Tab-separated table of C-alpha atoms and ligand atoms in Angstrom:
chain	number	residue	atom	x	y	z
L	10	MET	CA	0.000	0.000	0.000
L	11	ALA	CA	1.334	3.411	-0.873
L	12	SER	CA	1.868	5.559	2.215
L	13	GLN	CA	-0.193	8.608	1.482
L	14	THR	CA	0.079	10.116	4.939
L	15	VAL	CA	3.104	9.622	7.149
L	16	ALA	CA	3.622	10.859	10.704
L	17	LEU	CA	7.193	11.839	11.533
L	18	VAL	CA	7.880	12.063	15.248
L	19	VAL	CA	10.880	14.199	16.148
L	20	ALA	CA	12.730	12.654	19.085
L	21	ALA	CA	16.333	13.647	18.451
L	22	GLY	CA	16.594	16.186	21.267
L	23	ARG	CA	18.416	15.272	24.429
L	24	GLY	CA	16.628	17.665	26.771
L	25	ARG	CA	17.309	16.594	30.339
L	26	ARG	CA	15.620	19.377	32.205
L	27	PHE	CA	14.336	16.803	34.673
L	28	GLY	CA	17.877	16.391	35.917
L	29	ALA	CA	17.383	12.747	34.942
L	30	PRO	CA	19.993	10.869	32.909
L	31	THR	CA	17.369	9.977	30.287
L	32	PRO	CA	16.078	12.378	27.604
L	33	LYS	CA	12.491	13.378	28.390
L	34	GLN	CA	10.898	11.516	25.462
L	35	TYR	CA	12.186	8.236	26.905
L	36	MET	CA	11.010	8.910	30.456
L	37	PRO	CA	8.545	6.369	31.879
L	38	LEU	CA	4.909	7.367	31.526
L	39	GLY	CA	1.930	5.216	32.466
L	40	GLY	CA	3.835	1.932	32.271
L	41	ALA	CA	5.367	2.860	28.873
L	42	THR	CA	7.398	5.897	27.766
L	43	VAL	CA	6.493	9.402	26.631
L	44	ILE	CA	7.474	8.647	23.022
L	45	ARG	CA	5.537	5.381	22.880
L	46	HIS	CA	2.314	7.145	23.899
L	47	CYS	CA	2.975	9.706	21.204
L	48	LEU	CA	3.688	7.124	18.470
L	49	GLU	CA	0.593	5.128	19.431
L	50	CYS	CA	-1.585	8.222	18.925
L	51	PHE	CA	-0.560	8.229	15.253
L	52	LEU	CA	-0.490	4.447	14.781
L	53	GLY	CA	-4.081	4.320	16.000
L	54	HIS	CA	-5.328	7.060	13.649
L	55	ARG	CA	-7.143	5.805	10.549
L	56	ALA	CA	-5.861	8.642	8.338
L	57	VAL	CA	-2.204	7.860	9.077
L	58	ASP	CA	-0.653	5.150	6.909
L	59	ALA	CA	2.841	4.951	8.386
L	60	VAL	CA	4.723	6.332	11.383
L	61	GLY	CA	8.436	6.954	11.777
L	62	ALA	CA	10.760	8.779	14.143
L	63	VAL	CA	13.912	10.859	14.001
L	64	ILE	CA	16.159	9.919	16.918
L	65	HIS	CA	19.535	10.833	18.322
L	66	PRO	CA	22.070	8.256	17.100
L	67	GLY	CA	23.107	7.657	20.695
L	68	ASP	CA	19.543	6.802	21.757
L	69	ARG	CA	19.014	3.761	19.518
L	70	GLY	CA	18.954	1.353	22.463
L	71	LEU	CA	16.471	3.514	24.391
L	72	TYR	CA	14.332	3.871	21.289
L	73	ASP	CA	14.265	0.170	20.459
L	74	ARG	CA	13.186	-0.672	24.014
L	75	ALA	CA	10.541	2.067	24.001
L	76	VAL	CA	8.881	0.980	20.740
L	77	ARG	CA	9.134	-2.796	21.065
L	78	GLY	CA	6.258	-4.460	19.198
L	79	LEU	CA	5.136	-1.349	17.289
L	80	ALA	CA	5.044	-1.381	13.470
L	81	LEU	CA	7.161	1.660	12.594
L	82	LEU	CA	9.376	2.858	9.767
L	83	GLU	CA	13.129	2.498	10.337
L	84	PRO	CA	14.190	5.419	12.573
L	85	VAL	CA	16.301	8.145	10.980
L	86	PRO	CA	19.330	9.610	12.832
L	87	GLY	CA	18.807	13.300	13.609
L	88	GLY	CA	21.167	16.245	13.330
L	89	GLU	CA	22.545	19.017	15.543
L	90	THR	CA	19.374	21.113	15.583
L	91	ARG	CA	15.672	20.353	15.464
L	92	GLN	CA	15.458	21.892	12.018
L	93	GLU	CA	18.283	19.667	10.743
L	94	SER	CA	16.721	16.601	12.352
L	95	VAL	CA	13.394	17.213	10.625
L	96	ARG	CA	15.130	17.750	7.280
L	97	ARG	CA	16.920	14.422	7.661
L	98	GLY	CA	13.656	12.742	8.637
L	99	LEU	CA	11.971	14.139	5.519
L	100	GLU	CA	14.893	13.005	3.336
L	101	GLY	CA	14.397	9.571	4.856
L	102	LEU	CA	10.773	9.613	3.727
L	103	ALA	CA	11.614	10.732	0.184
L	104	PRO	CA	11.753	7.157	-1.191
L	105	LEU	CA	8.169	6.667	0.069
L	106	ASN	CA	7.121	10.010	-1.434
L	107	PRO	CA	3.972	10.351	0.678
L	108	ALA	CA	1.353	12.921	-0.262
L	109	ARG	CA	1.232	14.396	3.237
L	110	VAL	CA	3.416	14.421	6.313
L	111	LEU	CA	2.535	15.204	9.914
L	112	ILE	CA	5.544	16.428	11.904
L	113	HIS	CA	5.187	16.057	15.652
L	114	ASP	CA	7.346	16.484	18.752
L	115	ALA	CA	7.910	13.296	20.737
L	116	ALA	CA	7.451	15.219	23.980
L	117	ARG	CA	3.724	15.722	23.294
L	118	PRO	CA	2.269	12.328	24.231
L	119	PHE	CA	-1.411	13.285	24.076
L	120	VAL	CA	-1.962	14.413	20.495
L	121	GLY	CA	-5.651	13.876	19.843
L	122	PRO	CA	-7.391	12.385	16.798
L	123	THR	CA	-9.427	15.548	16.265
L	124	VAL	CA	-6.455	17.848	15.781
L	125	ILE	CA	-4.794	15.310	13.467
L	126	ASP	CA	-7.943	15.278	11.335
L	127	ALA	CA	-8.196	19.066	11.396
L	128	ALA	CA	-4.561	19.519	10.332
L	129	LEU	CA	-4.910	17.030	7.460
L	130	ASP	CA	-8.223	18.522	6.333
L	131	ALA	CA	-6.625	21.968	6.237
L	132	LEU	CA	-4.179	20.715	3.612
L	133	ASP	CA	-7.076	20.804	1.128
L	134	ARG	CA	-6.901	24.605	1.247
L	135	ALA	CA	-3.339	25.403	2.393
L	136	ALA	CA	0.157	23.987	1.895
L	137	GLY	CA	0.603	23.577	5.640
L	138	ALA	CA	-1.366	23.531	8.876
L	139	VAL	CA	-0.226	24.061	12.439
L	140	ALA	CA	-1.939	22.925	15.617
L	141	ALA	CA	-2.125	26.027	17.781
L	142	ILE	CA	-3.817	27.555	20.809
L	143	PRO	CA	-4.978	31.172	20.936
L	144	ILE	CA	-3.121	33.187	23.563
L	145	ARG	CA	-5.484	34.292	26.314
L	146	ASP	CA	-2.882	35.842	28.640
L	147	THR	CA	-1.494	39.323	28.198
L	148	VAL	CA	1.936	39.093	26.597
L	149	LYS	CA	4.875	41.300	27.608
L	150	ARG	CA	8.235	41.873	26.070
L	151	ALA	CA	10.943	42.464	28.683
L	152	VAL	CA	14.637	43.275	28.796
L	153	ASP	CA	16.581	42.515	31.976
L	154	GLY	CA	13.341	41.772	33.806
L	155	ARG	CA	11.750	45.106	32.904
L	156	ILE	CA	8.808	45.401	30.576
L	157	THR	CA	9.564	47.241	27.381
L	158	GLU	CA	6.339	46.519	25.576
L	159	THR	CA	2.875	45.064	26.046
L	160	LEU	CA	1.919	43.172	22.930
L	161	ASP	CA	-1.599	43.101	21.556
L	162	ARG	CA	-2.614	39.483	22.076
L	163	ALA	CA	-5.312	39.677	19.415
L	164	GLY	CA	-4.331	37.292	16.649
L	165	LEU	CA	-1.501	35.708	18.678
L	166	TRP	CA	-1.328	31.926	18.872
L	167	ARG	CA	0.989	29.419	20.488
L	168	ALA	CA	2.237	27.016	17.817
L	169	GLN	CA	2.248	23.375	18.862
L	170	THR	CA	2.603	20.191	16.878
L	171	PRO	CA	1.418	18.319	14.859
L	172	GLN	CA	2.215	20.449	11.846
L	173	ALA	CA	0.936	18.993	8.590
L	174	PHE	CA	2.323	19.676	5.134
L	175	ARG	CA	2.159	18.504	1.588
L	176	PHE	CA	5.299	16.409	1.481
L	177	THR	CA	7.036	17.734	-1.600
L	178	ASP	CA	6.442	21.349	-0.485
L	179	ILE	CA	7.892	20.930	2.996
L	180	LEU	CA	10.846	18.834	1.801
L	181	ALA	CA	11.765	21.527	-0.734
L	182	ALA	CA	11.287	24.246	1.902
L	183	HIS	CA	13.545	22.416	4.374
L	184	ARG	CA	16.224	21.902	1.744
L	185	ALA	CA	16.136	25.625	0.976
L	186	ALA	CA	16.191	26.644	4.657
L	187	ALA	CA	19.101	24.450	5.797
L	188	GLY	CA	21.040	26.224	8.534
L	189	ALA	CA	18.460	28.993	9.033
L	190	GLY	CA	17.986	28.117	12.730
L	191	LEU	CA	14.185	27.988	12.648
L	192	THR	CA	12.365	26.439	15.597
L	193	ASP	CA	9.365	24.928	13.884
L	194	ASP	CA	8.394	23.627	10.485
L	195	ALA	CA	5.741	26.261	9.950
L	196	ALA	CA	8.538	28.851	10.029
L	197	VAL	CA	10.383	26.823	7.406
L	198	ALA	CA	7.244	26.740	5.262
L	199	GLU	CA	6.566	30.464	5.774
L	200	ARG	CA	10.131	31.249	4.720
L	201	ALA	CA	9.435	29.391	1.475
L	202	GLY	CA	6.351	31.519	0.907
L	203	LEU	CA	3.927	28.672	1.590
L	204	GLU	CA	0.548	29.435	3.020
L	205	VAL	CA	0.157	27.842	6.459
L	206	ALA	CA	-3.211	27.543	8.221
L	207	LEU	CA	-3.846	27.361	11.957
L	208	VAL	CA	-6.065	24.661	13.419
L	209	THR	CA	-7.207	24.941	17.006
L	210	ASP	CA	-5.614	22.462	19.371
L	211	ASP	CA	-6.499	21.786	22.989
L	212	GLU	CA	-4.490	22.057	26.186
L	213	ALA	CA	-4.368	18.270	26.560
L	214	ASN	CA	-1.690	18.185	23.858
L	215	PHE	CA	0.849	19.784	26.152
L	216	LYS	CA	4.619	19.356	25.954
L	217	VAL	CA	6.343	17.329	28.646
L	218	THR	CA	9.277	19.576	29.500
L	219	THR	CA	9.582	19.560	33.280
L	220	ALA	CA	9.095	17.039	36.070
L	221	ALA	CA	5.812	18.826	36.849
L	222	ASP	CA	4.643	18.217	33.259
L	223	LEU	CA	5.479	14.544	33.629
L	224	ALA	CA	3.453	14.362	36.854
L	225	ARG	CA	0.558	16.069	35.032
L	226	ALA	CA	0.846	13.499	32.242
L	227	GLU	CA	0.775	10.630	34.759
L	228	ALA	CA	-2.299	12.114	36.449
L	229	ARG	CA	-4.039	12.405	33.093
L	230	LEU	CA	-3.385	8.738	32.315
L	231	ARG	CA	-4.599	7.679	35.758
L	232	ARG	CA	-7.865	9.494	35.115
L	233	ALA	CA	-8.176	7.758	31.743
L	234	ASP	CA	-7.512	4.407	33.460
L	235	ASP	CA	-10.205	5.172	35.990
L	236	ASP	CA	-12.669	5.797	33.193
L	237	ARG	CA	-11.802	2.469	31.613
L	238	ASP	CA	-12.132	0.571	34.879
L	239	TYR	CA	-15.485	2.033	35.918
L	240	GLU	CA	-18.891	2.079	34.396
L	241	TYR	CA	-21.672	4.518	35.114
L	242	ARG	CA	-25.220	3.557	35.979
L	243	GLY	CA	-28.400	5.469	36.597
L	244	GLY	CA	-31.258	4.793	38.965
L	245	GLN	CA	-34.530	6.556	39.695
L	246	GLY	CA	-36.749	6.740	42.736
L	247	PHE	CA	-40.252	8.037	43.384
L	248	ASP	CA	-42.124	8.515	46.623
L	249	VAL	CA	-45.385	9.996	47.868
L	250	HIS	CA	-46.501	10.845	51.394
L	251	ARG	CA	-49.891	12.023	52.541
L	252	PHE	CA	-50.333	15.148	54.659
L	253	GLY	CA	-51.774	14.611	58.159
L	254	PRO	CA	-51.829	16.316	61.508
L	255	GLY	CA	-48.651	18.082	62.549
L	256	ASP	CA	-46.723	21.321	62.555
L	257	HIS	CA	-43.781	20.481	60.290
L	258	VAL	CA	-42.677	18.232	57.462
L	259	MET	CA	-39.293	16.519	57.107
L	260	LEU	CA	-37.855	16.993	53.638
L	261	CYS	CA	-34.268	16.146	52.747
L	262	GLY	CA	-33.435	15.859	56.427
L	263	VAL	CA	-34.667	19.367	57.238
L	264	ALA	CA	-37.676	20.101	59.461
L	265	ILE	CA	-39.824	22.669	57.656
L	266	PRO	CA	-42.557	24.410	59.663
L	267	HIS	CA	-45.962	23.758	58.070
L	268	ASP	CA	-49.632	23.613	59.049
L	269	ALA	CA	-49.591	19.844	58.481
L	270	GLY	CA	-47.213	16.935	58.890
L	271	LEU	CA	-46.466	13.985	56.611
L	272	VAL	CA	-47.881	10.577	57.442
L	273	GLY	CA	-45.549	7.612	57.309
L	274	HIS	CA	-43.990	4.800	59.241
L	275	SER	CA	-40.653	6.577	59.461
L	276	ASP	CA	-40.224	10.353	59.485
L	277	ALA	CA	-41.951	10.308	56.055
L	278	ASP	CA	-39.119	12.217	54.349
L	279	ALA	CA	-40.176	11.679	50.735
L	280	GLY	CA	-37.047	13.450	49.464
L	281	LEU	CA	-34.640	11.094	51.200
L	282	HIS	CA	-36.815	8.101	50.316
L	283	ALA	CA	-36.743	8.935	46.609
L	284	MET	CA	-32.969	9.397	46.732
L	285	THR	CA	-32.563	6.109	48.594
L	286	ASP	CA	-34.578	4.263	45.953
L	287	ALA	CA	-32.637	5.940	43.153
L	288	ILE	CA	-29.337	4.669	44.557
L	289	LEU	CA	-30.781	1.203	45.212
L	290	GLY	CA	-32.132	1.181	41.669
L	291	ALA	CA	-28.753	2.018	40.171
L	292	ILE	CA	-27.258	-1.106	41.747
L	293	ALA	CA	-30.371	-3.261	41.262
L	294	ALA	CA	-30.590	-3.777	45.016
L	295	GLY	CA	-34.353	-3.772	45.474
L	296	ASP	CA	-36.240	-0.891	47.010
L	297	ILE	CA	-36.429	0.891	50.321
L	298	GLY	CA	-39.353	-1.293	51.461
L	299	SER	CA	-37.384	-4.501	50.922
L	300	HIS	CA	-34.561	-3.238	53.138
L	301	PHE	CA	-36.706	-1.464	55.724
L	302	PRO	CA	-40.138	-3.141	55.890
L	303	ALA	CA	-42.873	-0.719	56.916
L	304	GLY	CA	-44.159	-3.119	59.553
L	305	ASP	CA	-40.831	-3.328	61.371
L	306	ALA	CA	-41.013	-1.460	64.661
L	307	ARG	CA	-37.328	-0.543	64.429
L	308	TRP	CA	-38.082	1.965	61.693
L	309	ARG	CA	-41.031	3.682	63.388
L	310	ASP	CA	-40.358	7.446	63.276
L	311	ALA	CA	-36.846	6.655	62.061
L	312	ASP	CA	-34.598	9.379	60.726
L	313	SER	CA	-34.602	8.602	56.999
L	314	ALA	CA	-30.916	9.488	56.854
L	315	VAL	CA	-30.428	5.901	58.051
L	316	PHE	CA	-32.027	4.583	54.823
L	317	LEU	CA	-30.000	6.845	52.585
L	318	ARG	CA	-26.747	5.950	54.344
L	319	HIS	CA	-27.605	2.266	54.000
L	320	ALA	CA	-28.092	2.587	50.231
L	321	LYS	CA	-24.755	4.370	49.990
L	322	ALA	CA	-23.086	1.638	52.057
L	323	LEU	CA	-24.465	-1.046	49.710
L	324	LEU	CA	-23.079	0.885	46.743
L	325	GLU	CA	-19.688	1.305	48.427
L	326	ALA	CA	-19.597	-2.389	49.350
L	327	ARG	CA	-19.587	-3.004	45.579
L	328	GLY	CA	-16.634	-0.641	45.192
L	329	GLY	CA	-18.835	2.117	43.807
L	330	GLY	CA	-19.601	5.722	44.589
L	331	ILE	CA	-22.232	8.373	43.926
L	332	VAL	CA	-21.535	10.680	41.007
L	333	ASN	CA	-24.571	12.895	41.529
L	334	LEU	CA	-28.151	12.982	42.755
L	335	ASP	CA	-30.944	15.036	41.242
L	336	LEU	CA	-34.196	15.427	43.176
L	337	THR	CA	-37.483	17.098	42.342
L	338	LEU	CA	-39.941	17.787	45.143
L	339	ILE	CA	-43.512	18.171	43.908
L	340	CYS	CA	-45.954	20.066	46.113
L	341	GLU	CA	-48.056	23.226	46.323
L	342	ARG	CA	-46.927	23.947	49.863
L	343	PRO	CA	-44.703	24.355	51.797
L	344	LYS	CA	-42.485	26.587	49.687
L	345	ILE	CA	-39.270	24.666	49.103
L	346	ASP	CA	-36.996	27.363	47.763
L	347	PRO	CA	-36.112	29.068	51.086
L	348	HIS	CA	-35.012	25.702	52.481
L	349	ARG	CA	-33.023	24.496	49.523
L	350	PRO	CA	-29.561	25.503	50.847
L	351	ALA	CA	-30.200	23.745	54.173
L	352	MET	CA	-31.512	20.658	52.373
L	353	THR	CA	-28.489	20.510	50.097
L	354	ALA	CA	-26.133	20.901	53.050
L	355	ARG	CA	-27.954	18.199	55.006
L	356	VAL	CA	-27.896	15.652	52.170
L	357	ALA	CA	-24.239	16.496	51.505
L	358	SER	CA	-23.513	15.822	55.153
L	359	ILE	CA	-25.475	12.542	55.275
L	360	LEU	CA	-23.698	11.233	52.184
L	361	ASP	CA	-20.332	12.921	52.715
L	362	LEU	CA	-20.677	14.308	49.189
L	363	GLU	CA	-19.856	17.685	47.661
L	364	PRO	CA	-22.950	19.940	47.575
L	365	ALA	CA	-22.321	20.539	43.865
L	366	ARG	CA	-23.242	16.897	43.250
L	367	ILE	CA	-26.697	17.286	44.788
L	368	GLY	CA	-29.461	18.938	42.815
L	369	ILE	CA	-32.653	19.830	44.657
L	370	LYS	CA	-35.507	21.309	42.668
L	371	ALA	CA	-39.168	21.937	43.325
L	372	THR	CA	-42.290	22.243	41.259
L	373	THR	CA	-46.063	22.261	41.687
L	374	THR	CA	-48.725	20.479	39.648
L	375	GLU	CA	-50.614	23.699	38.907
L	376	ARG	CA	-53.187	22.724	41.562
L	377	LEU	CA	-54.077	19.576	39.618
L	378	GLY	CA	-54.514	16.124	41.126
L	379	PHE	CA	-53.892	14.991	44.694
L	380	ILE	CA	-50.810	17.155	45.000
L	381	GLY	CA	-52.710	20.146	43.659
L	382	ARG	CA	-55.458	19.576	46.195
L	383	GLY	CA	-52.851	19.540	48.956
L	384	GLU	CA	-53.499	15.942	49.985
L	385	GLY	CA	-49.860	15.001	49.860
L	386	LEU	CA	-46.532	15.601	48.197
L	387	ALA	CA	-44.256	13.622	45.942
L	388	ALA	CA	-40.532	13.393	45.272
L	389	GLN	CA	-38.621	11.912	42.403
L	390	ALA	CA	-34.889	11.400	42.199
L	391	VAL	CA	-32.288	10.291	39.711
L	392	ALA	CA	-28.936	8.934	40.873
L	393	THR	CA	-25.818	8.434	38.787
L	394	VAL	CA	-23.291	6.066	40.325
L	395	ARG	CA	-20.017	4.599	39.223
L	396	LEU	CA	-19.090	0.978	39.743
L	397	PRO	CA	-16.020	-1.096	38.951
L	398	ARG	CA	-16.554	-2.990	35.705
L	399	ARG	CA	-15.369	-6.290	37.144
L	400	GLY	CA	-18.001	-8.491	38.771
X	516	MG	MG1	-41.607	6.975	51.645
């Protein structure tokens, strides 16, 4: 198969800003190395036909260990500068004569499929395309630590990689620019008078330059692992209680003064009951009545926080956790809104959950039906939980 689109990963630098003996692209990352993650991004992309690297001649052993088992082009030895290394890499691709080449820095292990697509698509209308991020900070020019100029950030972008080019154009441009000391391939293309487009990249495609960057990269992979190891489930709960004699109602663990109470075996907290059933539903663990039978004297006038905590404990016993809860209380009276902050705080406290993960809303039924006639109130809840995939 002819290689129409080749990715060339530039790994010839020997940056050791970590203070480590190993160049940063060969540093361990998520059980592999920085460069392997980067190469796999291109190997896994359907628009990329072949992937190769430019490496420092002294790093061949490191490289071979890092890429074991991957189907790659023979690596090309780099030169003294990045520009020279890329030129040599392009010369190495000349026998393949691909239509397009993506040039990418090995120290960016998280290049995404979207930006690769965008860069290649842009080649339909320009000779080159650069992944870039618009500058949102104010930019200063300084000499000896003193500001000499504040630049207008409008129209300023940070150039990243990948940078995509039509192969023959960029090879010719690199040949013409040899020794010019340019820091990216877009500059080489611009120097040759080629039109280069910008495509918007995202911050995930950051460059691993410092030990802090490497820690950030590890954290990002751990999060991705978490997402692979967990699945997300939803559950819903619904509950109704009738009004009866009393001077307050319990809703979401908060006593709200009212000219009636709620009738029930426990404290009749429909809000907590609906949330309890939603969590039980998400783990297919029956309903509140099967865990706390209404006839059981132990639960007479019980604080419904006990039921909610029990549902959470069942979820946690399966290795899971609550992602969020969303509750709607349905009644004409009492007015819920003034009590919403206290309700949220109480549920957050019962479940040891951030308040931002608990939604409490209220509505009426426009005076229709039993709720509209003030005979009772209802609550419905949706829970999202995460559970380990195993088991
Ligand atoms: Mg109930």
